[in-house]
Amino acid sequence: MLSGLVVWFLQDLFSVLASGPLMVPEAFLLLMLYRALYRAESFPTTVWSTFAGGVVFDLRWLGFPGVTSFLTVAVLLVCRWLWLTLPVSGRTIGLTAFFFWSGQTLVSLARLILWGLPRTDIIRILLMQQGYFLPVIGIVCVFIAHLERKQDV
């Protein structure tokens, strides 16, 4: 789980440099979703790591421990459940990209609402985050497709 810790710290560093956590894509959630969907042997560790990362995020930024943990773990569990209900032939990289996008959007939207921002600021910041995060999703999904193709050979 060293990779999760490194990604969490990098996300926090970029959040500080961007003047707050609202502009930075959810790289930690992206890594945890990847581990939940593609690395089944470490799922309990992934859930606990996601919970711990959410609590630390809350203590660092929001000040109300448990909210981000609940949201991120709920997104992780729902995505994993939906993933496992699909046949193997339906588990495509496009669906992976959709899970990454929807998870990041839901968690970011909830955080923006909890910060008490006006509706116009929430929409503006969410759209800016999407602009940053969609290219990241594309790059990560190409990388995942490459890794999965190597493992299938």
CSV table of C-alpha atoms in Angstrom, one decimal:
chain,number,residue,atom,x,y,z
A,1,MET,CA,0.0,0.0,0.0
A,2,LEU,CA,3.0,2.2,-0.3
A,3,SER,CA,1.8,3.3,-3.7
A,4,GLY,CA,-1.5,4.6,-2.1
A,5,LEU,CA,0.5,6.6,0.5
A,6,VAL,CA,2.6,8.1,-2.2
A,7,VAL,CA,-0.4,9.0,-4.3
A,8,TRP,CA,-2.2,10.5,-1.3
A,9,PHE,CA,0.8,12.7,-0.4
A,10,LEU,CA,1.2,13.8,-4.0
A,11,GLN,CA,-2.5,14.7,-4.2
A,12,ASP,CA,-2.2,16.6,-1.0
A,13,LEU,CA,1.0,18.4,-2.2
A,14,PHE,CA,-0.8,19.4,-5.4
A,15,SER,CA,-3.8,20.5,-3.4
A,16,VAL,CA,-1.6,22.9,-1.3
A,17,LEU,CA,0.1,24.2,-4.5
A,18,ALA,CA,-3.4,24.7,-6.1
A,19,SER,CA,-4.7,26.6,-3.1
A,20,GLY,CA,-7.1,24.0,-1.9
A,21,PRO,CA,-8.2,20.5,-2.6
A,22,LEU,CA,-11.0,21.5,-5.0
A,23,MET,CA,-8.9,21.9,-8.2
A,24,VAL,CA,-6.9,18.7,-7.9
A,25,PRO,CA,-8.2,15.4,-9.4
A,26,GLU,CA,-8.9,12.6,-7.1
A,27,ALA,CA,-5.8,10.6,-7.8
A,28,PHE,CA,-6.0,8.6,-4.6
A,29,LEU,CA,-9.6,7.5,-5.4
A,30,LEU,CA,-8.5,6.6,-8.9
A,31,LEU,CA,-5.8,4.3,-7.5
A,32,MET,CA,-8.1,2.7,-5.0
A,33,LEU,CA,-10.8,2.1,-7.7
A,34,TYR,CA,-8.1,0.5,-9.9
A,35,ARG,CA,-7.0,-1.8,-7.1
A,36,ALA,CA,-10.7,-2.7,-6.3
A,37,LEU,CA,-11.5,-3.5,-9.9
A,38,TYR,CA,-8.4,-5.2,-11.1
A,39,ARG,CA,-6.5,-6.5,-8.0
A,40,ALA,CA,-9.1,-8.7,-6.3
A,41,GLU,CA,-6.6,-10.4,-3.9
A,42,SER,CA,-6.0,-7.1,-2.0
A,43,PHE,CA,-9.6,-5.9,-1.8
A,44,PRO,CA,-9.9,-5.8,2.1
A,45,THR,CA,-6.6,-3.9,2.3
A,46,THR,CA,-7.9,-1.5,-0.4
A,47,VAL,CA,-11.1,-0.8,1.5
A,48,TRP,CA,-9.2,0.0,4.7
A,49,SER,CA,-6.7,2.1,2.9
A,50,THR,CA,-9.5,4.1,1.2
A,51,PHE,CA,-11.1,4.6,4.6
A,52,ALA,CA,-7.9,5.7,6.2
A,53,GLY,CA,-7.1,8.1,3.3
A,54,GLY,CA,-10.6,9.6,3.6
A,55,VAL,CA,-10.2,10.2,7.4
A,56,VAL,CA,-6.8,11.8,6.9
A,57,PHE,CA,-8.2,14.0,4.1
A,58,ASP,CA,-11.1,15.1,6.4
A,59,LEU,CA,-8.7,16.0,9.2
A,60,ARG,CA,-6.4,17.8,6.8
A,61,TRP,CA,-9.0,19.8,4.8
A,62,LEU,CA,-12.7,19.5,5.9
A,63,GLY,CA,-12.3,19.1,9.7
A,64,PHE,CA,-15.3,16.7,10.0
A,65,PRO,CA,-13.8,13.2,10.1
A,66,GLY,CA,-15.6,10.4,8.4
A,67,VAL,CA,-17.5,12.2,5.6
A,68,THR,CA,-14.9,11.6,2.9
A,69,SER,CA,-14.2,8.1,4.2
A,70,PHE,CA,-17.9,7.2,3.9
A,71,LEU,CA,-18.2,8.7,0.4
A,72,THR,CA,-15.0,7.1,-1.0
A,73,VAL,CA,-15.6,3.7,0.5
A,74,ALA,CA,-19.3,3.8,-0.6
A,75,VAL,CA,-18.2,4.7,-4.2
A,76,LEU,CA,-15.5,2.0,-4.1
A,77,LEU,CA,-18.0,-0.7,-2.8
A,78,VAL,CA,-20.7,0.2,-5.4
A,79,CYS,CA,-18.3,0.2,-8.3
A,80,ARG,CA,-16.8,-3.1,-7.2
A,81,TRP,CA,-20.3,-4.6,-6.7
A,82,LEU,CA,-21.4,-3.4,-10.2
A,83,TRP,CA,-18.1,-4.7,-11.7
A,84,LEU,CA,-18.5,-8.2,-10.2
A,85,THR,CA,-22.2,-8.4,-11.4
A,86,LEU,CA,-21.0,-8.0,-15.0
A,87,PRO,CA,-19.8,-11.0,-17.1
A,88,VAL,CA,-16.1,-10.9,-17.8
A,89,SER,CA,-16.8,-10.0,-21.4
A,90,GLY,CA,-18.6,-6.8,-20.2
A,91,ARG,CA,-15.7,-5.5,-18.1
A,92,THR,CA,-14.3,-3.2,-20.7
A,93,ILE,CA,-11.9,-0.4,-20.4
A,94,GLY,CA,-14.7,2.0,-21.3
A,95,LEU,CA,-16.7,0.9,-18.3
A,96,THR,CA,-13.5,1.3,-16.2
A,97,ALA,CA,-13.3,4.9,-17.4
A,98,PHE,CA,-16.9,5.5,-16.5
A,99,PHE,CA,-16.4,4.2,-13.0
A,100,PHE,CA,-13.4,6.4,-12.6
A,101,TRP,CA,-15.2,9.4,-13.8
A,102,SER,CA,-18.4,8.8,-11.9
A,103,GLY,CA,-16.6,8.1,-8.6
A,104,GLN,CA,-14.5,11.2,-8.9
A,105,THR,CA,-17.5,13.3,-9.8
A,106,LEU,CA,-19.6,12.1,-6.9
A,107,VAL,CA,-16.9,12.5,-4.3
A,108,SER,CA,-15.9,16.0,-5.6
A,109,LEU,CA,-19.5,17.2,-5.8
A,110,ALA,CA,-20.1,16.1,-2.2
A,111,ARG,CA,-16.9,17.8,-1.0
A,112,LEU,CA,-17.9,21.0,-2.8
A,113,ILE,CA,-21.3,21.0,-1.2
A,114,LEU,CA,-19.9,20.3,2.2
A,115,TRP,CA,-17.6,23.3,1.9
A,116,GLY,CA,-20.7,25.5,1.6
A,117,LEU,CA,-19.9,27.1,-1.7
A,118,PRO,CA,-22.5,28.9,-3.7
A,119,ARG,CA,-24.1,26.9,-6.6
A,120,THR,CA,-22.3,28.9,-9.3
A,121,ASP,CA,-18.9,28.2,-7.7
A,122,ILE,CA,-19.7,24.5,-7.3
A,123,ILE,CA,-20.6,24.2,-11.0
A,124,ARG,CA,-17.5,26.2,-12.1
A,125,ILE,CA,-15.1,24.3,-9.9
A,126,LEU,CA,-16.6,20.9,-10.8
A,127,LEU,CA,-16.3,21.7,-14.5
A,128,MET,CA,-12.7,22.8,-14.1
A,129,GLN,CA,-11.9,19.6,-12.2
A,130,GLN,CA,-13.5,17.6,-15.0
A,131,GLY,CA,-11.2,19.4,-17.4
A,132,TYR,CA,-8.2,18.3,-15.4
A,133,PHE,CA,-9.4,14.8,-14.7
A,134,LEU,CA,-10.7,13.5,-18.0
A,135,PRO,CA,-7.3,13.6,-19.7
A,136,VAL,CA,-5.9,11.8,-16.6
A,137,ILE,CA,-8.6,9.1,-16.9
A,138,GLY,CA,-7.8,8.6,-20.6
A,139,ILE,CA,-4.1,8.2,-19.9
A,140,VAL,CA,-4.7,5.8,-17.0
A,141,CYS,CA,-7.1,3.7,-19.0
A,142,VAL,CA,-4.6,3.4,-21.9
A,143,PHE,CA,-2.0,2.3,-19.3
A,144,ILE,CA,-4.4,-0.2,-17.7
A,145,ALA,CA,-5.4,-1.6,-21.1
A,146,HIS,CA,-1.7,-2.1,-21.9
A,147,LEU,CA,-1.1,-3.8,-18.6
A,148,GLU,CA,-4.1,-6.1,-18.9
A,149,ARG,CA,-3.1,-7.1,-22.5
A,150,LYS,CA,0.4,-8.0,-21.2
A,151,GLN,CA,-1.1,-10.2,-18.5
A,152,ASP,CA,-3.5,-11.9,-20.8
A,153,VAL,CA,-0.7,-13.1,-23.2
